[in-house]
Amino acid sequence: MDAYKLGWLYQVACNRINDACAELYESFHNEQGQPLTDLEQININIRLFQRQVSLEVDLVRQALTEYTDSKSD
């Protein structure tokens, strides 16, 4: 893997995290735009967000590992 592809993968992961953050904000409101007050639902939405972010952070780590492995060959 070259540095350009590594940077591209960083961008992909960060864009997905940004999208997940926007989705999280939207999930905190009902269809009329009113903020949710149900703690259980808020916690569910937060856990979903955390899983999404974790997957993207793992992509960054894997990409860097692949990049550094390809440089040591």
Short mmCIF file of N, CA, C and O in Angstrom, two decimals:
data_model
loop_
_atom_site.label_atom_id
_atom_site.label_comp_id
_atom_site.label_asym_id
_atom_site.label_seq_id
_atom_site.Cartn_x
_atom_site.Cartn_y
_atom_site.Cartn_z
N MET A 1 0.85 -1.17 0.00
CA MET A 1 0.00 0.00 0.00
C MET A 1 0.90 1.24 0.00
O MET A 1 1.91 1.28 0.69
N ASP A 2 0.51 2.26 -0.74
CA ASP A 2 1.28 3.49 -0.75
C ASP A 2 0.64 4.53 0.17
O ASP A 2 -0.46 4.34 0.69
N ALA A 3 1.35 5.63 0.39
CA ALA A 3 0.89 6.67 1.32
C ALA A 3 -0.41 7.31 0.83
O ALA A 3 -1.26 7.69 1.65
N TYR A 4 -0.59 7.42 -0.47
CA TYR A 4 -1.82 8.00 -1.01
C TYR A 4 -3.03 7.16 -0.60
O TYR A 4 -4.03 7.70 -0.14
N LYS A 5 -2.93 5.84 -0.76
CA LYS A 5 -4.05 4.97 -0.39
C LYS A 5 -4.29 5.01 1.12
O LYS A 5 -5.43 5.00 1.57
N LEU A 6 -3.21 5.07 1.89
CA LEU A 6 -3.36 5.16 3.35
C LEU A 6 -4.13 6.42 3.72
O LEU A 6 -5.09 6.37 4.49
N GLY A 7 -3.75 7.53 3.13
CA GLY A 7 -4.45 8.79 3.39
C GLY A 7 -5.90 8.72 2.95
O GLY A 7 -6.80 9.25 3.63
N TRP A 8 -6.15 8.07 1.82
CA TRP A 8 -7.52 7.91 1.32
C TRP A 8 -8.36 7.10 2.30
O TRP A 8 -9.50 7.45 2.58
N LEU A 9 -7.78 6.03 2.85
CA LEU A 9 -8.51 5.22 3.82
C LEU A 9 -8.79 6.00 5.11
O LEU A 9 -9.86 5.86 5.70
N TYR A 10 -7.85 6.83 5.52
CA TYR A 10 -8.10 7.71 6.66
C TYR A 10 -9.30 8.61 6.38
O TYR A 10 -10.16 8.81 7.23
N GLN A 11 -9.33 9.16 5.18
CA GLN A 11 -10.43 10.05 4.80
C GLN A 11 -11.76 9.30 4.80
O GLN A 11 -12.76 9.81 5.31
N VAL A 12 -11.78 8.10 4.26
CA VAL A 12 -13.00 7.30 4.24
C VAL A 12 -13.50 7.06 5.66
O VAL A 12 -14.68 7.27 5.96
N ALA A 13 -12.60 6.64 6.54
CA ALA A 13 -12.99 6.35 7.92
C ALA A 13 -13.50 7.61 8.62
O ALA A 13 -14.54 7.57 9.29
N CYS A 14 -12.81 8.72 8.43
CA CYS A 14 -13.24 9.96 9.09
C CYS A 14 -14.56 10.47 8.53
O CYS A 14 -15.40 10.98 9.28
N ASN A 15 -14.77 10.33 7.23
CA ASN A 15 -16.05 10.72 6.65
C ASN A 15 -17.20 9.87 7.21
O ASN A 15 -18.28 10.39 7.49
N ARG A 16 -16.95 8.59 7.37
CA ARG A 16 -17.98 7.72 7.94
C ARG A 16 -18.27 8.08 9.39
O ARG A 16 -19.42 8.02 9.84
N ILE A 17 -17.23 8.44 10.14
CA ILE A 17 -17.44 8.87 11.53
C ILE A 17 -18.25 10.16 11.55
O ILE A 17 -19.16 10.32 12.38
N ASN A 18 -17.94 11.06 10.65
CA ASN A 18 -18.70 12.31 10.56
C ASN A 18 -20.17 12.03 10.24
O ASN A 18 -21.08 12.61 10.85
N ASP A 19 -20.42 11.12 9.29
CA ASP A 19 -21.80 10.75 8.96
C ASP A 19 -22.50 10.12 10.16
O ASP A 19 -23.67 10.41 10.43
N ALA A 20 -21.77 9.26 10.89
CA ALA A 20 -22.35 8.62 12.07
C ALA A 20 -22.69 9.66 13.14
O ALA A 20 -23.72 9.55 13.81
N CYS A 21 -21.87 10.68 13.26
CA CYS A 21 -22.13 11.74 14.24
C CYS A 21 -23.40 12.51 13.87
O CYS A 21 -24.23 12.79 14.73
N ALA A 22 -23.56 12.80 12.59
CA ALA A 22 -24.77 13.49 12.14
C ALA A 22 -26.01 12.62 12.38
O ALA A 22 -27.05 13.12 12.82
N GLU A 23 -25.87 11.32 12.11
CA GLU A 23 -26.98 10.40 12.36
C GLU A 23 -27.31 10.32 13.86
O GLU A 23 -28.48 10.24 14.24
N LEU A 24 -26.27 10.35 14.69
CA LEU A 24 -26.50 10.33 16.13
C LEU A 24 -27.31 11.55 16.55
O LEU A 24 -28.29 11.42 17.28
N TYR A 25 -26.90 12.71 16.09
CA TYR A 25 -27.63 13.93 16.43
C TYR A 25 -29.09 13.81 16.00
O TYR A 25 -30.00 14.13 16.78
N GLU A 26 -29.32 13.35 14.79
CA GLU A 26 -30.70 13.19 14.29
C GLU A 26 -31.47 12.19 15.14
O GLU A 26 -32.67 12.36 15.38
N SER A 27 -30.78 11.14 15.59
CA SER A 27 -31.46 10.10 16.37
C SER A 27 -31.89 10.58 17.75
O SER A 27 -32.68 9.93 18.42
N PHE A 28 -31.37 11.71 18.16
CA PHE A 28 -31.75 12.28 19.45
C PHE A 28 -33.04 13.09 19.37
O PHE A 28 -33.46 13.68 20.36
N HIS A 29 -33.64 13.13 18.19
CA HIS A 29 -34.86 13.91 17.98
C HIS A 29 -35.92 13.05 17.32
O HIS A 29 -35.61 12.14 16.55
N ASN A 30 -37.17 13.38 17.58
CA ASN A 30 -38.26 12.65 16.92
C ASN A 30 -38.52 13.27 15.54
O ASN A 30 -37.83 14.21 15.13
N GLU A 31 -39.51 12.75 14.84
CA GLU A 31 -39.79 13.20 13.48
C GLU A 31 -40.25 14.66 13.41
O GLU A 31 -40.16 15.30 12.38
N GLN A 32 -40.74 15.17 14.53
CA GLN A 32 -41.17 16.58 14.58
C GLN A 32 -40.01 17.50 14.99
O GLN A 32 -40.19 18.71 15.10
N GLY A 33 -38.85 16.93 15.23
CA GLY A 33 -37.69 17.72 15.60
C GLY A 33 -37.54 17.99 17.08
O GLY A 33 -36.64 18.71 17.50
N GLN A 34 -38.38 17.36 17.87
CA GLN A 34 -38.31 17.54 19.32
C GLN A 34 -37.28 16.58 19.91
O GLN A 34 -37.18 15.43 19.49
N PRO A 35 -36.51 17.04 20.90
CA PRO A 35 -35.51 16.16 21.50
C PRO A 35 -36.17 14.99 22.25
O PRO A 35 -37.20 15.17 22.90
N LEU A 36 -35.56 13.82 22.12
CA LEU A 36 -36.05 12.65 22.85
C LEU A 36 -35.71 12.80 24.33
O LEU A 36 -34.67 13.36 24.69
N THR A 37 -36.56 12.23 25.16
CA THR A 37 -36.32 12.27 26.60
C THR A 37 -36.26 10.88 27.21
O THR A 37 -36.14 10.75 28.43
N ASP A 38 -36.34 9.86 26.37
CA ASP A 38 -36.30 8.48 26.83
C ASP A 38 -34.84 8.04 26.94
O ASP A 38 -34.16 7.82 25.94
N LEU A 39 -34.34 7.93 28.16
CA LEU A 39 -32.93 7.59 28.40
C LEU A 39 -32.56 6.26 27.76
O LEU A 39 -31.46 6.13 27.20
N GLU A 40 -33.44 5.29 27.81
CA GLU A 40 -33.14 3.98 27.21
C GLU A 40 -32.90 4.12 25.71
O GLU A 40 -31.94 3.56 25.17
N GLN A 41 -33.73 4.87 25.02
CA GLN A 41 -33.56 5.05 23.58
C GLN A 41 -32.29 5.84 23.27
O GLN A 41 -31.55 5.52 22.34
N ILE A 42 -32.01 6.85 24.07
CA ILE A 42 -30.78 7.62 23.90
C ILE A 42 -29.57 6.71 24.06
O ILE A 42 -28.63 6.75 23.26
N ASN A 43 -29.59 5.85 25.07
CA ASN A 43 -28.48 4.93 25.29
C ASN A 43 -28.32 3.94 24.14
O ASN A 43 -27.19 3.62 23.75
N ILE A 44 -29.41 3.47 23.58
CA ILE A 44 -29.35 2.58 22.41
C ILE A 44 -28.68 3.30 21.25
O ILE A 44 -27.78 2.75 20.59
N ASN A 45 -29.09 4.53 21.02
CA ASN A 45 -28.52 5.30 19.92
C ASN A 45 -27.03 5.56 20.13
O ASN A 45 -26.25 5.50 19.17
N ILE A 46 -26.65 5.83 21.35
CA ILE A 46 -25.23 6.05 21.66
C ILE A 46 -24.43 4.78 21.42
O ILE A 46 -23.34 4.83 20.84
N ARG A 47 -24.95 3.64 21.85
CA ARG A 47 -24.22 2.38 21.65
C ARG A 47 -24.05 2.07 20.16
O ARG A 47 -22.98 1.62 19.74
N LEU A 48 -25.07 2.34 19.37
CA LEU A 48 -24.95 2.14 17.92
C LEU A 48 -23.87 3.04 17.35
O LEU A 48 -23.05 2.62 16.52
N PHE A 49 -23.85 4.28 17.78
CA PHE A 49 -22.82 5.22 17.33
C PHE A 49 -21.43 4.74 17.73
O PHE A 49 -20.50 4.75 16.92
N GLN A 50 -21.29 4.31 18.97
CA GLN A 50 -19.99 3.84 19.44
C GLN A 50 -19.48 2.66 18.62
O GLN A 50 -18.29 2.57 18.31
N ARG A 51 -20.40 1.75 18.26
CA ARG A 51 -20.01 0.61 17.43
C ARG A 51 -19.54 1.08 16.05
O ARG A 51 -18.54 0.57 15.53
N GLN A 52 -20.27 2.02 15.47
CA GLN A 52 -19.88 2.54 14.16
C GLN A 52 -18.51 3.20 14.21
O GLN A 52 -17.66 2.97 13.34
N VAL A 53 -18.28 4.01 15.22
CA VAL A 53 -17.00 4.69 15.36
C VAL A 53 -15.89 3.67 15.60
O VAL A 53 -14.80 3.77 15.00
N SER A 54 -16.15 2.69 16.41
CA SER A 54 -15.15 1.65 16.67
C SER A 54 -14.74 0.92 15.40
O SER A 54 -13.55 0.65 15.18
N LEU A 55 -15.71 0.63 14.55
CA LEU A 55 -15.39 -0.03 13.27
C LEU A 55 -14.49 0.85 12.40
O LEU A 55 -13.54 0.35 11.79
N GLU A 56 -14.76 2.13 12.38
CA GLU A 56 -13.95 3.02 11.55
C GLU A 56 -12.55 3.22 12.13
O GLU A 56 -11.58 3.30 11.38
N VAL A 57 -12.45 3.28 13.44
CA VAL A 57 -11.14 3.38 14.07
C VAL A 57 -10.34 2.12 13.78
O VAL A 57 -9.13 2.18 13.51
N ASP A 58 -10.99 0.96 13.80
CA ASP A 58 -10.32 -0.28 13.43
C ASP A 58 -9.82 -0.25 11.99
O ASP A 58 -8.74 -0.75 11.69
N LEU A 59 -10.61 0.34 11.09
CA LEU A 59 -10.17 0.49 9.70
C LEU A 59 -8.87 1.29 9.64
O LEU A 59 -7.94 0.93 8.93
N VAL A 60 -8.81 2.39 10.40
CA VAL A 60 -7.60 3.21 10.42
C VAL A 60 -6.41 2.39 10.91
O VAL A 60 -5.34 2.40 10.31
N ARG A 61 -6.61 1.65 11.99
CA ARG A 61 -5.51 0.83 12.54
C ARG A 61 -5.07 -0.24 11.55
O ARG A 61 -3.87 -0.47 11.37
N GLN A 62 -6.04 -0.90 10.93
CA GLN A 62 -5.70 -1.95 9.96
C GLN A 62 -4.97 -1.37 8.76
O GLN A 62 -4.02 -1.97 8.25
N ALA A 63 -5.43 -0.23 8.30
CA ALA A 63 -4.78 0.41 7.15
C ALA A 63 -3.33 0.76 7.48
O ALA A 63 -2.43 0.51 6.68
N LEU A 64 -3.11 1.32 8.66
CA LEU A 64 -1.75 1.67 9.05
C LEU A 64 -0.88 0.42 9.20
O LEU A 64 0.27 0.41 8.77
N THR A 65 -1.44 -0.63 9.78
CA THR A 65 -0.69 -1.89 9.90
C THR A 65 -0.31 -2.43 8.54
O THR A 65 0.85 -2.82 8.31
N GLU A 66 -1.26 -2.43 7.60
CA GLU A 66 -0.97 -2.90 6.25
C GLU A 66 0.10 -2.03 5.59
O GLU A 66 1.00 -2.53 4.93
N TYR A 67 0.00 -0.73 5.79
CA TYR A 67 0.97 0.20 5.21
C TYR A 67 2.37 -0.06 5.77
O TYR A 67 3.34 -0.17 5.01
N THR A 68 2.47 -0.18 7.09
CA THR A 68 3.81 -0.38 7.68
C THR A 68 4.35 -1.77 7.35
O THR A 68 5.55 -1.91 7.14
N ASP A 69 3.48 -2.77 7.24
CA ASP A 69 3.92 -4.11 6.84
C ASP A 69 4.46 -4.10 5.43
O ASP A 69 5.45 -4.78 5.11
N SER A 70 3.82 -3.36 4.55
CA SER A 70 4.26 -3.33 3.14
C SER A 70 5.60 -2.59 3.02
O SER A 70 6.36 -2.86 2.09
N LYS A 71 5.91 -1.70 3.94
CA LYS A 71 7.19 -0.98 3.91
C LYS A 71 8.33 -1.83 4.44
O LYS A 71 9.49 -1.57 4.13
N SER A 72 8.02 -2.84 5.25
CA SER A 72 9.08 -3.67 5.84
C SER A 72 9.46 -4.85 4.94
O SER A 72 10.38 -5.56 5.23
N ASP A 73 8.67 -5.03 3.86
CA ASP A 73 8.98 -6.16 2.94
C ASP A 73 10.16 -5.86 2.05
O ASP A 73 10.58 -4.86 1.75
#
